[in-house]
mmCIF file of C-alpha atoms in Angstrom:
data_model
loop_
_atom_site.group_PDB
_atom_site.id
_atom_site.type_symbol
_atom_site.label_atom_id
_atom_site.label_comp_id
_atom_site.label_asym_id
_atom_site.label_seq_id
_atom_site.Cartn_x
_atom_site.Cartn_y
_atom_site.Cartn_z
ATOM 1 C CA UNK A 1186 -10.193 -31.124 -124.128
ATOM 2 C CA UNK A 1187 -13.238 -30.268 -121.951
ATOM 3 C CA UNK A 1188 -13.295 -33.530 -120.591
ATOM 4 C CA UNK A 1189 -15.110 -36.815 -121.364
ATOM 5 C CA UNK A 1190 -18.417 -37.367 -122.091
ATOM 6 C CA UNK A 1191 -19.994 -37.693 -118.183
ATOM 7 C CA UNK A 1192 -23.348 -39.227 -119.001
ATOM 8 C CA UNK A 1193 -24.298 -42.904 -118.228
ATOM 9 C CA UNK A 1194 -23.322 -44.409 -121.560
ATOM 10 C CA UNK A 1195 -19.639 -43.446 -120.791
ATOM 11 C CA UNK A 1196 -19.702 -45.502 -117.452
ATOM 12 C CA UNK A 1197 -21.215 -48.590 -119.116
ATOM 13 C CA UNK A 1198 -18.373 -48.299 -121.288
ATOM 14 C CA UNK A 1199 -16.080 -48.534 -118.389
ATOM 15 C CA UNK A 1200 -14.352 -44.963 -118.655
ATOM 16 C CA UNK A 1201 -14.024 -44.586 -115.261
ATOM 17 C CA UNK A 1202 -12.293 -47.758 -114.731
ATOM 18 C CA UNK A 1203 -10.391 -46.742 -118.134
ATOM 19 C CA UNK A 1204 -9.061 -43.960 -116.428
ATOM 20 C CA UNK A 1205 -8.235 -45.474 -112.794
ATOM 21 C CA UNK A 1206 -6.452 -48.312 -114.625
ATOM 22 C CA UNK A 1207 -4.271 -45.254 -116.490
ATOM 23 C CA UNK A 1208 -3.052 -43.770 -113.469
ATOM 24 C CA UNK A 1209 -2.132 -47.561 -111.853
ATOM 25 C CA UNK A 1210 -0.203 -47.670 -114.739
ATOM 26 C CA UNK A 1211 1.325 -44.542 -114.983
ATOM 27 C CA UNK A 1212 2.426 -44.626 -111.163
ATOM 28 C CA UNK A 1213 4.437 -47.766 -111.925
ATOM 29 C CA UNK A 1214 6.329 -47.013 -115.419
ATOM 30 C CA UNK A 1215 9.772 -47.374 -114.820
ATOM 31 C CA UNK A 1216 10.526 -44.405 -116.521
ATOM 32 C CA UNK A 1217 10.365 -40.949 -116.055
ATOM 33 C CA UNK A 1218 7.016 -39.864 -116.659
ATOM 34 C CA UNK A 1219 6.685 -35.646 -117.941
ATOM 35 C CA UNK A 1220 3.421 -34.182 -118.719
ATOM 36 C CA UNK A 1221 2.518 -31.027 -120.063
ATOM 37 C CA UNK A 1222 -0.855 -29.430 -120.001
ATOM 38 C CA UNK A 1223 -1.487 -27.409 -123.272
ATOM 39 C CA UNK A 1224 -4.724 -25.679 -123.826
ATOM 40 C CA UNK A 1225 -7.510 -27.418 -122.183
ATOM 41 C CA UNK A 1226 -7.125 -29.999 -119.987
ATOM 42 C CA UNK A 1227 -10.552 -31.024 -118.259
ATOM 43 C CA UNK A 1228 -12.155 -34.359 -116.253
ATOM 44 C CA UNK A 1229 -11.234 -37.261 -114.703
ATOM 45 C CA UNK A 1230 -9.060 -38.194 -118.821
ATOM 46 C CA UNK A 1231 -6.505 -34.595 -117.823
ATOM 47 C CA UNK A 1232 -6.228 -35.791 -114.525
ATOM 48 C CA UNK A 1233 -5.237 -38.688 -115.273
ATOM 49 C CA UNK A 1234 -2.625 -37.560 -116.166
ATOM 50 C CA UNK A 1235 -1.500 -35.973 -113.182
ATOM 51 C CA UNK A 1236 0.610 -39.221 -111.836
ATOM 52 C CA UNK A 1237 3.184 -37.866 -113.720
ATOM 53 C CA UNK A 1238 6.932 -36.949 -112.047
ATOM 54 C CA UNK A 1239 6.607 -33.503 -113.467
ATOM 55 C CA UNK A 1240 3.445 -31.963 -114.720
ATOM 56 C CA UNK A 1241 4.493 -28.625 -116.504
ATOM 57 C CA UNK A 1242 1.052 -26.184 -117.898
ATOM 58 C CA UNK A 1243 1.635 -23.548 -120.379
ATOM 59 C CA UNK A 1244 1.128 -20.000 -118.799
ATOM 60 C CA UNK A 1245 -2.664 -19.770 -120.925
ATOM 61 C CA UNK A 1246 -3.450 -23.159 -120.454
ATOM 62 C CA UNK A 1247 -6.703 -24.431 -118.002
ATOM 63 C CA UNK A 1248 -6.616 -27.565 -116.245
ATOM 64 C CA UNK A 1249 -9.180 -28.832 -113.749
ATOM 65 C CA UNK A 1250 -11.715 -31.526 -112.679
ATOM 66 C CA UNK A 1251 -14.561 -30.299 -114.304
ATOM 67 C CA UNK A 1252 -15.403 -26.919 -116.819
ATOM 68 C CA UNK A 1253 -16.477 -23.286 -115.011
ATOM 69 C CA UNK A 1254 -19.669 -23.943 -117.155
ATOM 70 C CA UNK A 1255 -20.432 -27.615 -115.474
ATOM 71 C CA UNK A 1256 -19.479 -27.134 -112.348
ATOM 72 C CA UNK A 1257 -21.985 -23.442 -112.206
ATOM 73 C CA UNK A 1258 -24.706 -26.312 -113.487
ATOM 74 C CA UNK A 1259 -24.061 -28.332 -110.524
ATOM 75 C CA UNK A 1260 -23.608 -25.960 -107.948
ATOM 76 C CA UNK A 1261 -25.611 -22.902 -108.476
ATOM 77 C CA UNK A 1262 -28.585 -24.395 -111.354
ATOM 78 C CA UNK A 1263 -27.625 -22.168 -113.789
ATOM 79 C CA UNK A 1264 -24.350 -21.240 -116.395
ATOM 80 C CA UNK A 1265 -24.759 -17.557 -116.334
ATOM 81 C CA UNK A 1266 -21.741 -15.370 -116.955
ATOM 82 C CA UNK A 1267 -21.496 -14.477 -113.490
ATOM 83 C CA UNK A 1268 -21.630 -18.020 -112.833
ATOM 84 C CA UNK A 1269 -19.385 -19.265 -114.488
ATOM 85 C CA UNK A 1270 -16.654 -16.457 -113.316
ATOM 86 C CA UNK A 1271 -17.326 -17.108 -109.648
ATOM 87 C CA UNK A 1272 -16.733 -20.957 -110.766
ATOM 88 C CA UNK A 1273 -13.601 -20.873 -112.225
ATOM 89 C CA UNK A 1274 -12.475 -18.383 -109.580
ATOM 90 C CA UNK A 1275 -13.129 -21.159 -107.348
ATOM 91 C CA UNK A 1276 -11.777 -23.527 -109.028
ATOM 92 C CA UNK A 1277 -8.255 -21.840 -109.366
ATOM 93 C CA UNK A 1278 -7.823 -23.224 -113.059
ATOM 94 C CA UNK A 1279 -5.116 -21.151 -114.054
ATOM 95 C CA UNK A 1280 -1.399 -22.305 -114.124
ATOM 96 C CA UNK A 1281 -0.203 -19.530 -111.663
ATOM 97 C CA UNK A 1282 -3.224 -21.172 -109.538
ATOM 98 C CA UNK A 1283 -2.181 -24.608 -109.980
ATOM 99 C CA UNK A 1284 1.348 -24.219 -109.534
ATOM 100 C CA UNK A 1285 1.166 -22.100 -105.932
ATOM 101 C CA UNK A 1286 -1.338 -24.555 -104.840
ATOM 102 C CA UNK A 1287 0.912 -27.876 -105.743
ATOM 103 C CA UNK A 1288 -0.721 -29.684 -108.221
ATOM 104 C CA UNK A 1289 1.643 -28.772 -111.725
ATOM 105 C CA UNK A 1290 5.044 -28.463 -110.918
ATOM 106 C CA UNK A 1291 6.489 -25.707 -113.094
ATOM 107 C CA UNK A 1292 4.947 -22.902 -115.603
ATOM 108 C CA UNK A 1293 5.986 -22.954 -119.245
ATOM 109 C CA UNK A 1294 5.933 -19.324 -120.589
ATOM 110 C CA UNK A 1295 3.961 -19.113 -124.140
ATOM 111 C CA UNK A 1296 5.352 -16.613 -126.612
ATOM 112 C CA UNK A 1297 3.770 -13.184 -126.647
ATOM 113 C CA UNK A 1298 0.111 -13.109 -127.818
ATOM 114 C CA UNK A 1299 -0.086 -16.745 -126.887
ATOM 115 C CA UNK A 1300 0.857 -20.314 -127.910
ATOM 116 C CA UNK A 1301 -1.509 -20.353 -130.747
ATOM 117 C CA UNK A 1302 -0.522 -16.984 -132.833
ATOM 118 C CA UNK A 1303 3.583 -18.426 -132.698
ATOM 119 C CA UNK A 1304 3.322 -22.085 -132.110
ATOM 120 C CA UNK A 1305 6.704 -22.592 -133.468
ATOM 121 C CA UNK A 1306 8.571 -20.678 -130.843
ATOM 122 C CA UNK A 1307 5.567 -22.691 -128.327
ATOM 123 C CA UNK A 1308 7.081 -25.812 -129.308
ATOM 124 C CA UNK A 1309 10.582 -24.566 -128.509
ATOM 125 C CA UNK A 1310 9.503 -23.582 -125.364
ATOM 126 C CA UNK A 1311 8.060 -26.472 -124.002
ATOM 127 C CA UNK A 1312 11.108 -28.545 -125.617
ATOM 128 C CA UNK A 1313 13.708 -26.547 -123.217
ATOM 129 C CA UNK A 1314 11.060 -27.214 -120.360
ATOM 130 C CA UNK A 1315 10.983 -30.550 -120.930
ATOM 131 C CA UNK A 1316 14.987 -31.158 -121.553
ATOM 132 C CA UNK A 1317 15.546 -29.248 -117.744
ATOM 133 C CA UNK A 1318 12.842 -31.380 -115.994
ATOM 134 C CA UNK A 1319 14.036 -34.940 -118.417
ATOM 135 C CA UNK A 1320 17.599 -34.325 -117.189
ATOM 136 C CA UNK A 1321 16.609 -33.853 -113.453
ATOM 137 C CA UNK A 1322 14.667 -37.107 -112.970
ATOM 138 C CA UNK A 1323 17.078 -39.056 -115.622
ATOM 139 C CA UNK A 1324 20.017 -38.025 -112.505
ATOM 140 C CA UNK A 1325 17.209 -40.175 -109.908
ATOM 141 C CA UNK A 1326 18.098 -43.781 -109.097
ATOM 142 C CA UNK A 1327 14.769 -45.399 -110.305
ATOM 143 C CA UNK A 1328 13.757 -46.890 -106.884
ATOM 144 C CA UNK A 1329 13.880 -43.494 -105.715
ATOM 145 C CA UNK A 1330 11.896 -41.612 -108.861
ATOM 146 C CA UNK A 1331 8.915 -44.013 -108.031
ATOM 147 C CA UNK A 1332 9.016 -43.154 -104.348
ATOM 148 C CA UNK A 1333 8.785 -39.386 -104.868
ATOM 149 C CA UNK A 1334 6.479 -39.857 -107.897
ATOM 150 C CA UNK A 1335 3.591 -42.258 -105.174
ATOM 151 C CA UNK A 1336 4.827 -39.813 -102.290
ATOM 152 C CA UNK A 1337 4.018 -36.902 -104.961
ATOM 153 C CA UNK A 1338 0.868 -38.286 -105.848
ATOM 154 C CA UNK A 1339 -1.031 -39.754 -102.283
ATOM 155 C CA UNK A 1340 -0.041 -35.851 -101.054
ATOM 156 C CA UNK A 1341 -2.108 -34.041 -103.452
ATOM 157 C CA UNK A 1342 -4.697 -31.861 -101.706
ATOM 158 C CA UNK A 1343 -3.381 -31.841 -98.512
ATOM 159 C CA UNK A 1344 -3.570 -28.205 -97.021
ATOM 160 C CA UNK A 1345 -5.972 -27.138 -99.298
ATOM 161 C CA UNK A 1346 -8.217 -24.510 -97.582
ATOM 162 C CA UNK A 1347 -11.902 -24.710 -98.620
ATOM 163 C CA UNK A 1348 -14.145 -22.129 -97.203
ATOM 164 C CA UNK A 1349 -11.814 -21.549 -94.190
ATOM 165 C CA UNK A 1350 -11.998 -25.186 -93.197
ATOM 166 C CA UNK A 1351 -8.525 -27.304 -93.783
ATOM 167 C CA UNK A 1352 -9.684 -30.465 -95.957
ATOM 168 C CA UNK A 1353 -7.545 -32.514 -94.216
ATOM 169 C CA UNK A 1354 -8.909 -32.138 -90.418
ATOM 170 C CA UNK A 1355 -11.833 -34.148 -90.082
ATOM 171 C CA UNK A 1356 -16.068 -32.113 -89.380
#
């Protein structure tokens, strides 16, 4: 999905703390945790999901913070279609994106013409995707799968370049 619904109902509903309390959660199952990013995954709800010991994204699939459409709003006042391209551009949603910058861990290829015109050979593709990564981490002693999946986690975003300024040296 696009994301939640960001308006000031939501947060007197508690959907931020809804989602913080998810990834506490998440970063302490004693399990191996997979996710996989199909079609849309948008806001502070897809990143949630993130925590995960493997986060796999289709090859079409988007994933980000916010849409190219709110996040033109915010920073330029307007969603124009040249906008919104210089937004998503910037906001490297793509799984080719996402996966040389460190925050999915492996591309799933879709089927040709996309996940949506054969979703039965989709399926099958995320299946095998998700057998290789499930018998990886299964092979972990737990103690260690929960290290790497906090270590994993608090190093997200670190050497990130943002207008030619590293994030993580201080002004």
């Amino acid at each position: 999905t696009q994301g939640a619904y960001p308006g000031i109902d939501a947060e007197e509903r508690g959907q931020a703390e809804a989602i913080a309390r998810n990834l506490r959660e998440m970063a302490g199952l004693r399990t191996p945790v997979i996710v996989v990013v199909i079609g849309e995954g948008g806001s502070g709800g897809a990143l949630a999901l993130g925590v995960g010991d493997r986060v796999l994204m289709q090859e079409n699939a988007c994933y980000s913070v916010i849409t190219p459409e709110g996040c033109a709003a915010i920073l330029y006042g307007e969603r124009t279609p040249e906008r919104v391209a210089r937004a998503a551009e910037a906001l490297k949603v793509t799984a080719p994106d996402l996966l040389a910058l460190g925050v999915i861990d492996a591309v799933v290829p879709e089927p040709p013409g996309g996940a949506h015109r054969h979703p039965e050979a989709a399926i099958a593709l995320v299946g095998e995707a998700l057998a290789q990564h499930l018998q990886e981490l299964v092979a972990l002693p737990l103690d260690e799968l929960l290290a790497r999946r906090y270590a994993k986690f608090r190093c997200m975003g670190e050497g990130v370049v943002i207008e030619g300024k590293n994030e993580s040296t201080p002004s």
